Amino acid sequence: MEKTLVLIKPDAMVKELAGHIITDLYKTGLRMIGLKLVNIQRELAEQHYSEHREKPFFEELIKHITGELHNQENVIAIVYEGEDAVKKVRELAGKTHPEEASTKTIRGKYGRMHSKTNCFENVIHASDSPESAEREIKLWFEDKEIID
Ligand code: CDP
Ligand code: MG
């Protein structure tokens, strides 16, 4: 069974969208096997987004995901499991740029550009491959926190 990691990012948390997003994610038909609220520190953020370390948006991205842009909000981390879990969640998440994302997607519905930076307030993270999902789930969850 494939697993995938979803993070409900601080922009969604300040807008009190967590419930709506989880309701939307039920449409995938996937099974939720782990969920927690995390006060994410810089070290975990940098490990999570290590592939983007050299990108011009990296510093803003870290400020976003650690809650610095949104008054230190936390994130909700969720693991889903099921057939084609990665693809199903990526499709429902929508395009990375919130203004290019279809309004039928989570990012299209709830995302926007941050008002003072070029940061994409794109509401959720979703793993982009089964390999990324495995790496990310290990970073965010201990084995005992996943229900089998
Ligand atoms: O999240 P996704 O996999 O769709 O996109 P990514 O290319 O892996 O980028 C990771 C995150 O960096 C995005 O979700 C955005 O939050 C942020 N980003 C940004 O703020 N500005 C960009 N030009 C590109 C990405
Ligand atoms: Mg990505």
XYZ file of C-alpha atoms and ligand atoms in Angstrom:
174
model
C 0.000 0.000 0.000
C 1.320 3.449 -0.907
C 1.681 6.148 1.732
C 1.838 9.931 1.396
C 2.464 12.863 3.732
C 0.218 15.919 3.906
C 1.101 19.054 5.859
C -1.552 21.655 6.536
C 0.632 24.753 6.357
C 0.537 27.776 8.705
C -1.403 29.949 6.199
C -4.251 27.425 6.285
C -4.025 27.118 10.059
C -4.411 30.888 10.637
C -7.406 30.878 8.297
C -8.947 28.016 10.343
C -9.138 25.820 7.250
C -7.878 22.559 8.715
C -11.354 21.037 9.004
C -12.310 22.002 5.453
C -9.065 20.604 4.071
C -9.443 17.286 5.880
C -13.052 17.072 4.638
C -11.813 17.664 1.069
C -9.143 14.982 1.511
C -11.854 12.398 2.303
C -12.715 12.612 -1.428
C -9.553 10.637 -2.186
C -10.973 7.620 -0.363
C -7.586 7.106 1.301
C -7.171 5.902 4.870
C -5.738 8.254 7.504
C -3.080 6.345 9.456
C -1.290 9.152 11.344
C -2.098 12.701 12.410
C -0.522 15.276 14.732
C -0.068 18.965 15.450
C 3.579 20.014 15.150
C 5.331 23.166 16.277
C 7.877 22.904 13.488
C 11.403 24.130 14.125
C 13.906 25.295 11.539
C 15.932 22.051 11.538
C 12.975 19.868 10.546
C 11.840 22.481 7.998
C 15.279 22.522 6.344
C 15.436 18.725 6.259
C 11.925 18.485 4.849
C 12.677 20.989 2.066
C 16.380 20.057 1.581
C 15.891 19.675 -2.212
C 15.149 23.431 -2.375
C 18.146 24.599 -0.323
C 19.702 26.484 -3.270
C 16.460 28.035 -4.566
C 15.865 31.800 -4.288
C 12.615 31.197 -2.413
C 14.187 28.892 0.206
C 14.452 31.424 3.067
C 10.838 32.550 2.631
C 9.692 28.959 2.347
C 11.344 28.154 5.698
C 9.782 31.242 7.290
C 6.415 30.128 5.929
C 6.508 26.501 7.031
C 7.932 27.317 10.495
C 5.086 29.778 11.035
C 7.268 32.895 11.140
C 5.179 34.569 8.426
C 1.955 33.766 10.275
C 2.683 34.493 13.942
C 4.248 31.132 14.775
C 1.290 28.991 13.788
C 1.734 25.229 13.946
C 1.204 22.704 11.177
C -0.881 19.535 11.073
C 0.924 16.504 9.657
C -1.157 13.627 8.267
C -0.205 10.300 6.718
C -2.616 8.731 4.244
C -2.428 5.230 2.841
C -4.042 3.577 -0.138
C -3.713 2.787 -3.811
C -2.014 5.629 -5.748
C -2.021 7.723 -2.560
C 0.663 10.145 -3.801
C -1.060 10.855 -7.120
C -4.541 11.142 -5.616
C -3.440 13.728 -3.044
C -1.261 15.694 -5.515
C -4.190 15.936 -7.922
C -6.543 17.156 -5.236
C -3.875 19.579 -3.914
C -3.510 21.264 -7.320
C -0.686 23.257 -8.882
C 2.077 24.719 -6.712
C 1.257 28.328 -7.703
C -2.054 29.037 -5.955
C -3.260 31.338 -8.702
C -2.632 28.713 -11.387
C -4.338 25.956 -9.419
C -7.812 24.892 -10.532
C -10.584 26.122 -8.246
C -11.616 22.472 -7.886
C -8.370 21.821 -5.985
C -7.429 22.599 -2.382
C -4.755 25.109 -3.405
C -7.056 26.714 -5.981
C -9.867 27.040 -3.453
C -7.923 28.288 -0.450
C -4.527 29.510 -1.685
C -3.253 32.994 -2.450
C -0.004 34.936 -2.707
C 1.340 36.242 0.599
C 0.610 39.967 0.737
C 4.132 41.149 1.664
C 6.424 38.548 0.043
C 6.511 36.371 -3.080
C 5.723 33.351 -0.949
C 3.013 31.023 -2.217
C 0.393 30.562 0.492
C -0.575 27.257 -1.027
C -2.212 25.728 2.008
C -0.822 22.195 1.956
C 2.254 20.138 1.263
C 1.801 16.791 -0.465
C 4.608 14.298 -1.150
C 5.573 14.190 -4.844
C 6.560 10.504 -5.152
C 6.403 7.296 -3.084
C 10.150 7.698 -2.389
C 9.721 11.277 -1.132
C 6.761 10.147 0.944
C 8.837 7.460 2.640
C 11.647 9.926 3.432
C 9.250 12.620 4.656
C 7.106 10.299 6.815
C 10.284 9.121 8.594
C 11.191 12.742 9.310
C 7.792 13.670 10.715
C 6.553 10.506 12.433
C 7.918 7.828 14.715
C 6.916 4.279 13.757
C 4.701 3.974 16.843
C 2.672 7.024 15.753
C 1.482 5.288 12.574
C -1.560 3.013 12.854
C -1.281 -0.152 10.762
O 4.769 21.951 -2.921
P 5.100 21.507 -4.323
O 5.750 20.142 -4.344
O 3.934 21.620 -5.252
O 6.162 22.564 -4.888
P 7.758 22.608 -4.782
O 8.278 23.013 -6.105
O 8.307 21.357 -4.166
O 8.003 23.834 -3.794
C 7.886 23.670 -2.400
C 7.168 24.856 -1.827
O 7.960 26.027 -1.991
C 5.847 25.217 -2.494
O 4.762 24.430 -2.063
C 5.685 26.669 -2.045
O 5.229 26.732 -0.705
C 7.127 27.169 -2.078
N 7.446 27.910 -3.300
C 7.340 29.295 -3.283
O 6.940 29.890 -2.278
N 7.684 30.021 -4.407
C 8.114 29.393 -5.520
N 8.427 30.115 -6.600
C 8.199 27.993 -5.556
C 7.858 27.269 -4.427
Mg 7.570 19.484 -3.608
